[in-house]
Short mmCIF file of C-alpha atoms in Angstrom, two decimals:
data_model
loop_
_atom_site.label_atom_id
_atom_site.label_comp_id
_atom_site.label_asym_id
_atom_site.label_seq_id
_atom_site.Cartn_x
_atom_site.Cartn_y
_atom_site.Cartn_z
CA UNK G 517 171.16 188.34 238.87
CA UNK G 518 174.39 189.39 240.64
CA UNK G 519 176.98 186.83 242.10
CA UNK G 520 179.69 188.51 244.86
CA UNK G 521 182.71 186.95 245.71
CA UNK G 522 184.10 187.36 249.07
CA UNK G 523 187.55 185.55 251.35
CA UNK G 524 190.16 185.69 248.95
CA UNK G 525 193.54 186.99 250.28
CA UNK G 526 197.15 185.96 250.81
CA UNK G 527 197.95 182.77 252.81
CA UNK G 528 200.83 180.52 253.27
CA UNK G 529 201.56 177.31 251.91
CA UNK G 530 199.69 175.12 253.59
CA UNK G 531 197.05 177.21 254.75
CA UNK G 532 193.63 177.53 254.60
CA UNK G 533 190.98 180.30 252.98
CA UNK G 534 186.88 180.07 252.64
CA UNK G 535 185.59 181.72 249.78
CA UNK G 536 181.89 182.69 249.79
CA UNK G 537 179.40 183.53 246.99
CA UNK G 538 176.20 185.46 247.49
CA UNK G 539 173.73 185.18 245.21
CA UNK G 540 170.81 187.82 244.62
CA UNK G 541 168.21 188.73 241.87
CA UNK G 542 167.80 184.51 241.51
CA UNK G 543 165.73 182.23 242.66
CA UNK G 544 168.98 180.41 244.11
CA UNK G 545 168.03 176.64 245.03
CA UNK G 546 167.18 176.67 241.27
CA UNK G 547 170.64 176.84 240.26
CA UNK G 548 173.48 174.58 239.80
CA UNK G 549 176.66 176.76 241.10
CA UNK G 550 180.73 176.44 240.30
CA UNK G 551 183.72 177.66 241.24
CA UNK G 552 186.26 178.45 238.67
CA UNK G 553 189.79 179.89 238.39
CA UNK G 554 192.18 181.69 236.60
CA UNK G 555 195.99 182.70 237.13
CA UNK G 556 197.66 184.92 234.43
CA UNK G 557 198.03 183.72 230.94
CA UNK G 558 195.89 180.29 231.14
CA UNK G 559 192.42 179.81 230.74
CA UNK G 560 189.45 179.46 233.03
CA UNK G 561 189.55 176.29 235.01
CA UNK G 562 186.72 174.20 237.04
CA UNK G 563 187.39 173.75 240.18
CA UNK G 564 184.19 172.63 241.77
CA UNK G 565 180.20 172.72 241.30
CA UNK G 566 177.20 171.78 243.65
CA UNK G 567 173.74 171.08 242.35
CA UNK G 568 170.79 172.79 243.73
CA UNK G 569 169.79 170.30 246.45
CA UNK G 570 173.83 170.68 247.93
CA UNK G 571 174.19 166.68 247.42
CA UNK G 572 175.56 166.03 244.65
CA UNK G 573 179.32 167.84 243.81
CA UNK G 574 182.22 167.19 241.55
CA UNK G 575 185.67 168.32 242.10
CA UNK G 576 188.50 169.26 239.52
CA UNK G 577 191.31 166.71 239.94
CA UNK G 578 193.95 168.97 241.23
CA UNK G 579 191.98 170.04 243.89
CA UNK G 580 190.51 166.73 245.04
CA UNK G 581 190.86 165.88 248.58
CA UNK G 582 192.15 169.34 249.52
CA UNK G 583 188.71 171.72 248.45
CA UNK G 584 185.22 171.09 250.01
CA UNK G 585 181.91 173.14 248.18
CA UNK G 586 178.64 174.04 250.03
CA UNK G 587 175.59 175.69 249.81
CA UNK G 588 173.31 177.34 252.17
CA UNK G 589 169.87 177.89 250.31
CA UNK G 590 168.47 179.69 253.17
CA UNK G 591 171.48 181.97 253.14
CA UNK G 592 171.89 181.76 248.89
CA UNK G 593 175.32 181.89 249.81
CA UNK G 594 177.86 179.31 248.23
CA UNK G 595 181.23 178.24 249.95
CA UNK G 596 184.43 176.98 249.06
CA UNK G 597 186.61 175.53 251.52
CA UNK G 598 189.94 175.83 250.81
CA UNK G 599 192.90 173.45 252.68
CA UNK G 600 196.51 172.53 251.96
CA UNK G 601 196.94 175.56 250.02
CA UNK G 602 199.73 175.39 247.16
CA UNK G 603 201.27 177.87 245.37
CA UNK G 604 199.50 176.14 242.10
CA UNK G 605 196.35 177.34 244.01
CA UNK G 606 196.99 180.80 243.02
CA UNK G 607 194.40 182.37 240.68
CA UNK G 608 191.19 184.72 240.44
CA UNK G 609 188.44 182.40 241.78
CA UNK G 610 184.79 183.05 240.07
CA UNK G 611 181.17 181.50 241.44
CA UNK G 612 179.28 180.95 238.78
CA UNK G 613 175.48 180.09 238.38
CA UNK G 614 173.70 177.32 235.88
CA UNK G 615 169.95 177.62 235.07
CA UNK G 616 168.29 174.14 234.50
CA UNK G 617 169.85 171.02 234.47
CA UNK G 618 173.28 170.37 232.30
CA UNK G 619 175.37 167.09 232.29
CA UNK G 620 178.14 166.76 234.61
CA UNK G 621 180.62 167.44 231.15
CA UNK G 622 178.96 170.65 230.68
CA UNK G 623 178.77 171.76 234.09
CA UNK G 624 183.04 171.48 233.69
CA UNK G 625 183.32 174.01 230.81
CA UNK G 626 182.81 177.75 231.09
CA UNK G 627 180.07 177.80 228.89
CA UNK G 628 178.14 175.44 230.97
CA UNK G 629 177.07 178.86 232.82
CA UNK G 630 174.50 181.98 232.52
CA UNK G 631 175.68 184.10 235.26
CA UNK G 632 179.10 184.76 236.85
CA UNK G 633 180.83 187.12 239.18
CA UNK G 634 183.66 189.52 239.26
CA UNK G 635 186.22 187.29 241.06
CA UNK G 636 188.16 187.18 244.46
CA UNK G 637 192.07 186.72 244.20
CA UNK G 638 194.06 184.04 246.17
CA UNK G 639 197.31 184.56 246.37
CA UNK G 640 199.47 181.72 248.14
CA UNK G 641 203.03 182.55 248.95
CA UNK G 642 205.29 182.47 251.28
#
């Protein structure tokens, strides 16, 4: 299984970056996928999943209303939308892949998930 992260750069406040996530080596609409982050010294935080039929999705609160997550399971790409960037936003953001089905509570902790990628900074700053 390998998970690539693509989009990140450096945007203004305010701006707007789409992160994608291929997916290979999976059978993909299997999978429940996340997006995660990290800046420097915290931990790992969710910031968005999709189940595998691209309905149903659940946002972290600080990015509610701002982020939008897709899927294309022809394409076993995953997407992450990115408006009204903030310098908060800043971090390494991960995809991440979940075999199975997992509660909504695990799906929001790291260990929710079996495969991962090597991360795509975002940098917002003016």
């Amino acid at each position: 299984v390998q998970l690539v992260e693509s989009g990140g750069g450096v945007v203004q406040p305010g701006g707007s970056l789409r992160l994608s996530c291929a997916a290979s080596g999976m059978i993909f609409d299997t999978y429940t996928m996340g997006w995660f982050r990290q800046s420097r010294g915290k931990e790992r935080e969710f910031v968005a999943l999709i189940r595998q039929s691209g309905i149903n999705r659940l946002y972290g609160n600080s990015v509610k209303g701002r982020f939008t997550i897709a899927r294309d399971n022809a394409q076993n790409t995953m997407y992450l939308q990115m408006n009204s960037l903030k310098p908060d936003d800043t971090a390494v953001y991960y995809c991440a892949g979940s075999i199975g089905y997992r509660s909504d509570y695990d799906l929001q902790d790291t260990r929710g998930y079996d495969y991962w990628g090597q991360g795509t900074q975002v940098t917002v700053s003016s």
